[in-house]
mmCIF file of the C-alpha atoms, coordinates in Angstrom:
data_MODEL
# 
_entry.id   MODEL 
# 
loop_
_atom_site.group_PDB 
_atom_site.id 
_atom_site.type_symbol 
_atom_site.label_atom_id 
_atom_site.label_alt_id 
_atom_site.label_comp_id 
_atom_site.label_asym_id 
_atom_site.label_entity_id 
_atom_site.label_seq_id 
_atom_site.pdbx_PDB_ins_code 
_atom_site.Cartn_x 
_atom_site.Cartn_y 
_atom_site.Cartn_z 
_atom_site.occupancy 
_atom_site.B_iso_or_equiv 
_atom_site.pdbx_formal_charge 
_atom_site.auth_seq_id 
_atom_site.auth_comp_id 
_atom_site.auth_asym_id 
_atom_site.auth_atom_id 
_atom_site.pdbx_PDB_model_num 
ATOM 1   C CA . ILE A 1 1   ? -108.137 2.860  45.313 1.00 0.00 ? 1   ILE A CA 1 
ATOM 2   C CA . ASN A 1 2   ? -104.655 3.456  46.622 1.00 0.00 ? 2   ASN A CA 1 
ATOM 3   C CA . PHE A 1 3   ? -105.355 1.084  49.494 1.00 0.00 ? 3   PHE A CA 1 
ATOM 4   C CA . TRP A 1 4   ? -106.218 -1.550 46.884 1.00 0.00 ? 4   TRP A CA 1 
ATOM 5   C CA . LEU A 1 5   ? -103.076 -0.719 44.939 1.00 0.00 ? 5   LEU A CA 1 
ATOM 6   C CA . PHE A 1 6   ? -100.990 -0.862 48.106 1.00 0.00 ? 6   PHE A CA 1 
ATOM 7   C CA . SER A 1 7   ? -102.454 -4.242 49.145 1.00 0.00 ? 7   SER A CA 1 
ATOM 8   C CA . MET A 1 8   ? -101.763 -5.603 45.636 1.00 0.00 ? 8   MET A CA 1 
ATOM 9   C CA . GLY A 1 9   ? -98.160  -4.457 45.807 1.00 0.00 ? 9   GLY A CA 1 
ATOM 10  C CA . TRP A 1 10  ? -98.698  -1.892 43.071 1.00 0.00 ? 10  TRP A CA 1 
ATOM 11  C CA . PHE A 1 11  ? -98.424  1.172  45.260 1.00 0.00 ? 11  PHE A CA 1 
ATOM 12  C CA . TYR A 1 12  ? -94.802  1.769  44.331 1.00 0.00 ? 12  TYR A CA 1 
ATOM 13  C CA . LEU A 1 13  ? -95.737  2.083  40.601 1.00 0.00 ? 13  LEU A CA 1 
ATOM 14  C CA . PHE A 1 14  ? -97.633  5.298  41.597 1.00 0.00 ? 14  PHE A CA 1 
ATOM 15  C CA . PRO A 1 15  ? -95.728  6.697  44.565 1.00 0.00 ? 15  PRO A CA 1 
ATOM 16  C CA . LEU A 1 16  ? -97.699  9.340  46.388 1.00 0.00 ? 16  LEU A CA 1 
ATOM 17  C CA . PRO A 1 17  ? -96.464  11.520 49.301 1.00 0.00 ? 17  PRO A CA 1 
ATOM 18  C CA . ILE A 1 18  ? -98.199  10.460 52.490 1.00 0.00 ? 18  ILE A CA 1 
ATOM 19  C CA . THR A 1 19  ? -99.428  13.939 53.155 1.00 0.00 ? 19  THR A CA 1 
ATOM 20  C CA . GLY A 1 20  ? -98.696  17.554 52.247 1.00 0.00 ? 20  GLY A CA 1 
ATOM 21  C CA . PRO A 1 21  ? -99.534  20.979 53.492 1.00 0.00 ? 21  PRO A CA 1 
ATOM 22  C CA . VAL A 1 22  ? -103.295 21.072 54.198 1.00 0.00 ? 22  VAL A CA 1 
ATOM 23  C CA . PRO A 1 23  ? -104.063 23.897 51.631 1.00 0.00 ? 23  PRO A CA 1 
ATOM 24  C CA . VAL A 1 24  ? -102.061 22.060 48.964 1.00 0.00 ? 24  VAL A CA 1 
ATOM 25  C CA . ASP A 1 25  ? -103.969 18.820 49.739 1.00 0.00 ? 25  ASP A CA 1 
ATOM 26  C CA . ILE A 1 26  ? -107.336 20.603 49.505 1.00 0.00 ? 26  ILE A CA 1 
ATOM 27  C CA . PHE A 1 27  ? -106.377 22.227 46.240 1.00 0.00 ? 27  PHE A CA 1 
ATOM 28  C CA . CYS A 1 28  ? -105.085 19.043 44.694 1.00 0.00 ? 28  CYS A CA 1 
ATOM 29  C CA . SER A 1 29  ? -108.166 17.142 45.836 1.00 0.00 ? 29  SER A CA 1 
ATOM 30  C CA . ALA A 1 30  ? -110.430 19.700 44.254 1.00 0.00 ? 30  ALA A CA 1 
ATOM 31  C CA . ILE A 1 31  ? -108.478 19.506 41.012 1.00 0.00 ? 31  ILE A CA 1 
ATOM 32  C CA . SER A 1 32  ? -108.661 15.702 41.077 1.00 0.00 ? 32  SER A CA 1 
ATOM 33  C CA . LEU A 1 33  ? -112.535 15.917 41.385 1.00 0.00 ? 33  LEU A CA 1 
ATOM 34  C CA . ILE A 1 34  ? -112.737 18.191 38.349 1.00 0.00 ? 34  ILE A CA 1 
ATOM 35  C CA . LEU A 1 35  ? -110.328 16.070 36.343 1.00 0.00 ? 35  LEU A CA 1 
ATOM 36  C CA . TYR A 1 36  ? -112.368 12.989 37.304 1.00 0.00 ? 36  TYR A CA 1 
ATOM 37  C CA . ASP A 1 37  ? -115.544 14.722 35.882 1.00 0.00 ? 37  ASP A CA 1 
ATOM 38  C CA . ILE A 1 38  ? -113.685 15.627 32.668 1.00 0.00 ? 38  ILE A CA 1 
ATOM 39  C CA . ILE A 1 39  ? -112.184 12.125 32.130 1.00 0.00 ? 39  ILE A CA 1 
ATOM 40  C CA . PHE A 1 40  ? -115.305 10.248 33.180 1.00 0.00 ? 40  PHE A CA 1 
ATOM 41  C CA . TYR A 1 41  ? -117.587 12.357 30.996 1.00 0.00 ? 41  TYR A CA 1 
ATOM 42  C CA . HIS A 1 42  ? -115.576 11.746 27.853 1.00 0.00 ? 42  HIS A CA 1 
ATOM 43  C CA . LEU A 1 43  ? -115.079 8.015  28.440 1.00 0.00 ? 43  LEU A CA 1 
ATOM 44  C CA . HIS A 1 44  ? -118.790 7.589  29.419 1.00 0.00 ? 44  HIS A CA 1 
ATOM 45  C CA . ARG A 1 45  ? -119.825 9.406  26.254 1.00 0.00 ? 45  ARG A CA 1 
ATOM 46  C CA . LEU A 1 46  ? -117.451 7.115  24.306 1.00 0.00 ? 46  LEU A CA 1 
ATOM 47  C CA . PHE A 1 47  ? -119.145 4.052  25.861 1.00 0.00 ? 47  PHE A CA 1 
ATOM 48  C CA . HIS A 1 48  ? -122.456 5.285  24.447 1.00 0.00 ? 48  HIS A CA 1 
ATOM 49  C CA . ASN A 1 49  ? -121.207 5.031  20.877 1.00 0.00 ? 49  ASN A CA 1 
ATOM 50  C CA . LYS A 1 50  ? -122.274 2.034  18.808 1.00 0.00 ? 50  LYS A CA 1 
ATOM 51  C CA . PHE A 1 51  ? -118.990 0.092  19.104 1.00 0.00 ? 51  PHE A CA 1 
ATOM 52  C CA . PHE A 1 52  ? -118.365 0.476  22.853 1.00 0.00 ? 52  PHE A CA 1 
ATOM 53  C CA . TYR A 1 53  ? -122.031 0.364  24.015 1.00 0.00 ? 53  TYR A CA 1 
ATOM 54  C CA . ARG A 1 54  ? -121.894 -3.424 24.119 1.00 0.00 ? 54  ARG A CA 1 
ATOM 55  C CA . PHE A 1 55  ? -119.618 -3.061 27.154 1.00 0.00 ? 55  PHE A CA 1 
ATOM 56  C CA . HIS A 1 56  ? -121.871 -0.533 28.812 1.00 0.00 ? 56  HIS A CA 1 
ATOM 57  C CA . ALA A 1 57  ? -125.298 -2.034 28.002 1.00 0.00 ? 57  ALA A CA 1 
ATOM 58  C CA . LYS A 1 58  ? -125.352 -4.266 31.137 1.00 0.00 ? 58  LYS A CA 1 
ATOM 59  C CA . HIS A 1 59  ? -125.256 -1.185 33.296 1.00 0.00 ? 59  HIS A CA 1 
ATOM 60  C CA . HIS A 1 60  ? -128.186 0.302  31.400 1.00 0.00 ? 60  HIS A CA 1 
ATOM 61  C CA . GLU A 1 61  ? -130.395 -2.668 31.932 1.00 0.00 ? 61  GLU A CA 1 
ATOM 62  C CA . TRP A 1 62  ? -131.353 -0.723 35.075 1.00 0.00 ? 62  TRP A CA 1 
ATOM 63  C CA . ARG A 1 63  ? -133.956 1.804  33.743 1.00 0.00 ? 63  ARG A CA 1 
ATOM 64  C CA . PHE A 1 64  ? -134.550 2.979  37.327 1.00 0.00 ? 64  PHE A CA 1 
ATOM 65  C CA . PRO A 1 65  ? -131.229 2.502  39.122 1.00 0.00 ? 65  PRO A CA 1 
ATOM 66  C CA . ILE A 1 66  ? -130.739 1.300  42.695 1.00 0.00 ? 66  ILE A CA 1 
ATOM 67  C CA . PRO A 1 67  ? -127.432 1.473  44.699 1.00 0.00 ? 67  PRO A CA 1 
ATOM 68  C CA . VAL A 1 68  ? -126.118 -1.883 43.548 1.00 0.00 ? 68  VAL A CA 1 
ATOM 69  C CA . SER A 1 69  ? -126.606 -0.946 39.890 1.00 0.00 ? 69  SER A CA 1 
ATOM 70  C CA . ALA A 1 70  ? -123.715 1.517  40.232 1.00 0.00 ? 70  ALA A CA 1 
ATOM 71  C CA . LEU A 1 71  ? -121.383 -1.535 40.162 1.00 0.00 ? 71  LEU A CA 1 
ATOM 72  C CA . ASP A 1 72  ? -123.347 -3.708 37.767 1.00 0.00 ? 72  ASP A CA 1 
ATOM 73  C CA . CYS A 1 73  ? -121.185 -3.544 34.673 1.00 0.00 ? 73  CYS A CA 1 
ATOM 74  C CA . SER A 1 74  ? -118.864 -5.458 32.466 1.00 0.00 ? 74  SER A CA 1 
ATOM 75  C CA . VAL A 1 75  ? -115.264 -6.043 33.442 1.00 0.00 ? 75  VAL A CA 1 
ATOM 76  C CA . ILE A 1 76  ? -114.065 -3.797 30.596 1.00 0.00 ? 76  ILE A CA 1 
ATOM 77  C CA . GLU A 1 77  ? -116.443 -1.020 31.694 1.00 0.00 ? 77  GLU A CA 1 
ATOM 78  C CA . TYR A 1 78  ? -115.241 -1.354 35.294 1.00 0.00 ? 78  TYR A CA 1 
ATOM 79  C CA . TRP A 1 79  ? -111.622 -0.979 34.416 1.00 0.00 ? 79  TRP A CA 1 
ATOM 80  C CA . VAL A 1 80  ? -111.983 1.717  31.738 1.00 0.00 ? 80  VAL A CA 1 
ATOM 81  C CA . LEU A 1 81  ? -115.010 3.718  32.976 1.00 0.00 ? 81  LEU A CA 1 
ATOM 82  C CA . ASN A 1 82  ? -114.698 3.305  36.723 1.00 0.00 ? 82  ASN A CA 1 
ATOM 83  C CA . LEU A 1 83  ? -111.019 2.825  37.635 1.00 0.00 ? 83  LEU A CA 1 
ATOM 84  C CA . LEU A 1 84  ? -109.152 4.707  34.841 1.00 0.00 ? 84  LEU A CA 1 
ATOM 85  C CA . PRO A 1 85  ? -110.764 8.081  35.547 1.00 0.00 ? 85  PRO A CA 1 
ATOM 86  C CA . ALA A 1 86  ? -110.038 7.692  39.203 1.00 0.00 ? 86  ALA A CA 1 
ATOM 87  C CA . PHE A 1 87  ? -106.407 6.659  38.808 1.00 0.00 ? 87  PHE A CA 1 
ATOM 88  C CA . ALA A 1 88  ? -105.713 9.193  36.120 1.00 0.00 ? 88  ALA A CA 1 
ATOM 89  C CA . SER A 1 89  ? -107.269 12.145 37.956 1.00 0.00 ? 89  SER A CA 1 
ATOM 90  C CA . LEU A 1 90  ? -105.470 11.409 41.250 1.00 0.00 ? 90  LEU A CA 1 
ATOM 91  C CA . TYR A 1 91  ? -102.157 10.889 39.489 1.00 0.00 ? 91  TYR A CA 1 
ATOM 92  C CA . ILE A 1 92  ? -102.435 14.025 37.262 1.00 0.00 ? 92  ILE A CA 1 
ATOM 93  C CA . ALA A 1 93  ? -103.533 16.174 40.222 1.00 0.00 ? 93  ALA A CA 1 
ATOM 94  C CA . GLY A 1 94  ? -100.607 14.921 42.288 1.00 0.00 ? 94  GLY A CA 1 
ATOM 95  C CA . VAL A 1 95  ? -102.655 14.301 45.404 1.00 0.00 ? 95  VAL A CA 1 
ATOM 96  C CA . SER A 1 96  ? -101.149 12.917 48.586 1.00 0.00 ? 96  SER A CA 1 
ATOM 97  C CA . TYR A 1 97  ? -101.969 9.458  49.923 1.00 0.00 ? 97  TYR A CA 1 
ATOM 98  C CA . TYR A 1 98  ? -104.591 10.786 52.401 1.00 0.00 ? 98  TYR A CA 1 
ATOM 99  C CA . SER A 1 99  ? -106.149 13.105 49.844 1.00 0.00 ? 99  SER A CA 1 
ATOM 100 C CA . SER A 1 100 ? -106.462 10.156 47.398 1.00 0.00 ? 100 SER A CA 1 
ATOM 101 C CA . LEU A 1 101 ? -108.356 8.259  50.111 1.00 0.00 ? 101 LEU A CA 1 
ATOM 102 C CA . LEU A 1 102 ? -110.792 11.137 50.532 1.00 0.00 ? 102 LEU A CA 1 
ATOM 103 C CA . ALA A 1 103 ? -111.229 11.545 46.851 1.00 0.00 ? 103 ALA A CA 1 
ATOM 104 C CA . SER A 1 104 ? -111.768 7.784  46.425 1.00 0.00 ? 104 SER A CA 1 
ATOM 105 C CA . ILE A 1 105 ? -114.486 7.954  49.092 1.00 0.00 ? 105 ILE A CA 1 
ATOM 106 C CA . PHE A 1 106 ? -116.100 10.754 47.052 1.00 0.00 ? 106 PHE A CA 1 
ATOM 107 C CA . PHE A 1 107 ? -115.871 8.737  43.799 1.00 0.00 ? 107 PHE A CA 1 
ATOM 108 C CA . VAL A 1 108 ? -117.610 5.690  45.329 1.00 0.00 ? 108 VAL A CA 1 
ATOM 109 C CA . SER A 1 109 ? -120.182 7.632  47.383 1.00 0.00 ? 109 SER A CA 1 
ATOM 110 C CA . ASN A 1 110 ? -121.113 9.708  44.380 1.00 0.00 ? 110 ASN A CA 1 
ATOM 111 C CA . ALA A 1 111 ? -121.616 6.544  42.230 1.00 0.00 ? 111 ALA A CA 1 
ATOM 112 C CA . VAL A 1 112 ? -123.820 4.949  44.909 1.00 0.00 ? 112 VAL A CA 1 
ATOM 113 C CA . LEU A 1 113 ? -125.848 8.069  45.731 1.00 0.00 ? 113 LEU A CA 1 
ATOM 114 C CA . ALA A 1 114 ? -126.499 8.697  42.015 1.00 0.00 ? 114 ALA A CA 1 
ATOM 115 C CA . HIS A 1 115 ? -128.197 5.303  41.894 1.00 0.00 ? 115 HIS A CA 1 
ATOM 116 C CA . THR A 1 116 ? -130.456 5.604  44.913 1.00 0.00 ? 116 THR A CA 1 
ATOM 117 C CA . ASP A 1 117 ? -134.163 6.375  45.312 1.00 0.00 ? 117 ASP A CA 1 
ATOM 118 C CA . TRP A 1 118 ? -133.101 9.254  47.545 1.00 0.00 ? 118 TRP A CA 1 
ATOM 119 C CA . HIS A 1 119 ? -131.644 10.714 44.362 1.00 0.00 ? 119 HIS A CA 1 
ATOM 120 C CA . SER A 1 120 ? -134.607 9.563  42.221 1.00 0.00 ? 120 SER A CA 1 
ATOM 121 C CA . LEU A 1 121 ? -134.911 12.856 40.453 1.00 0.00 ? 121 LEU A CA 1 
ATOM 122 C CA . SER A 1 122 ? -131.130 13.204 40.129 1.00 0.00 ? 122 SER A CA 1 
ATOM 123 C CA . SER A 1 123 ? -129.507 13.957 36.876 1.00 0.00 ? 123 SER A CA 1 
ATOM 124 C CA . HIS A 1 124 ? -128.147 10.446 36.668 1.00 0.00 ? 124 HIS A CA 1 
ATOM 125 C CA . SER A 1 125 ? -131.595 8.981  36.965 1.00 0.00 ? 125 SER A CA 1 
ATOM 126 C CA . PHE A 1 126 ? -132.468 10.918 33.794 1.00 0.00 ? 126 PHE A CA 1 
ATOM 127 C CA . HIS A 1 127 ? -129.360 9.483  32.163 1.00 0.00 ? 127 HIS A CA 1 
ATOM 128 C CA . HIS A 1 128 ? -130.678 5.949  32.730 1.00 0.00 ? 128 HIS A CA 1 
ATOM 129 C CA . LEU A 1 129 ? -134.075 6.981  31.502 1.00 0.00 ? 129 LEU A CA 1 
ATOM 130 C CA . TYR A 1 130 ? -133.103 8.926  28.356 1.00 0.00 ? 130 TYR A CA 1 
ATOM 131 C CA . ARG A 1 131 ? -129.528 7.630  27.815 1.00 0.00 ? 131 ARG A CA 1 
ATOM 132 C CA . ASN A 1 132 ? -128.315 10.704 25.984 1.00 0.00 ? 132 ASN A CA 1 
ATOM 133 C CA . VAL A 1 133 ? -128.090 13.226 28.764 1.00 0.00 ? 133 VAL A CA 1 
ATOM 134 C CA . ASN A 1 134 ? -126.073 13.660 32.049 1.00 0.00 ? 134 ASN A CA 1 
ATOM 135 C CA . TYR A 1 135 ? -123.002 11.634 31.292 1.00 0.00 ? 135 TYR A CA 1 
ATOM 136 C CA . GLY A 1 136 ? -120.772 13.307 33.941 1.00 0.00 ? 136 GLY A CA 1 
ATOM 137 C CA . THR A 1 137 ? -120.452 13.177 37.675 1.00 0.00 ? 137 THR A CA 1 
ATOM 138 C CA . LEU A 1 138 ? -120.502 16.857 38.713 1.00 0.00 ? 138 LEU A CA 1 
ATOM 139 C CA . GLY A 1 139 ? -122.508 18.230 35.852 1.00 0.00 ? 139 GLY A CA 1 
ATOM 140 C CA . LEU A 1 140 ? -119.680 20.573 34.814 1.00 0.00 ? 140 LEU A CA 1 
ATOM 141 C CA . MET A 1 141 ? -118.930 18.831 31.476 1.00 0.00 ? 141 MET A CA 1 
ATOM 142 C CA . ASP A 1 142 ? -122.606 18.218 30.780 1.00 0.00 ? 142 ASP A CA 1 
ATOM 143 C CA . LYS A 1 143 ? -123.252 21.961 31.055 1.00 0.00 ? 143 LYS A CA 1 
ATOM 144 C CA . ILE A 1 144 ? -120.261 22.761 28.796 1.00 0.00 ? 144 ILE A CA 1 
ATOM 145 C CA . TYR A 1 145 ? -121.397 20.236 26.098 1.00 0.00 ? 145 TYR A CA 1 
ATOM 146 C CA . GLY A 1 146 ? -125.143 20.926 26.426 1.00 0.00 ? 146 GLY A CA 1 
ATOM 147 C CA . THR A 1 147 ? -126.033 17.480 27.661 1.00 0.00 ? 147 THR A CA 1 
ATOM 148 C CA . TYR A 1 148 ? -127.204 18.556 31.119 1.00 0.00 ? 148 TYR A CA 1 
ATOM 149 C CA . PHE A 1 149 ? -130.871 17.835 31.831 1.00 0.00 ? 149 PHE A CA 1 
ATOM 150 C CA . ARG A 1 150 ? -132.904 18.476 35.004 1.00 0.00 ? 150 ARG A CA 1 
ATOM 151 C CA . LEU A 1 151 ? -136.643 18.910 35.498 1.00 0.00 ? 151 LEU A CA 1 
ATOM 152 C CA . PHE A 1 152 ? -136.373 21.796 37.905 1.00 0.00 ? 152 PHE A CA 1 
# 
């Protein structure tokens, strides 16, 4: 994400230190992943309400998701549901440039893996099937709000 911002000339709007002490980088990265789950969960749940679902419906055309379905969404959904949680969580956590690269790799990898056959019994597969469970990425917010579902 930051590479994209940097290449677009927007990097200086969100200046990040190149690197910090390793323990601080690890801590900030972990905080950014938790913040990402919190922000993504709430926005994803919002996109399932009657008004916003029209922007999210394209993604749910995939009853049984495959990797490419992770990115099959409307432009509004992409900016609000995919990019905003990433930018916000990295900025709030105060991660360094290199930590933001690692966190970004996690965000993208998690989205793709959640939409693979390898993960066919994953919690996100149940989200596509039932549409009212497993809104988050880590399962933390789903467990707090009682929307977590898993067969075993």
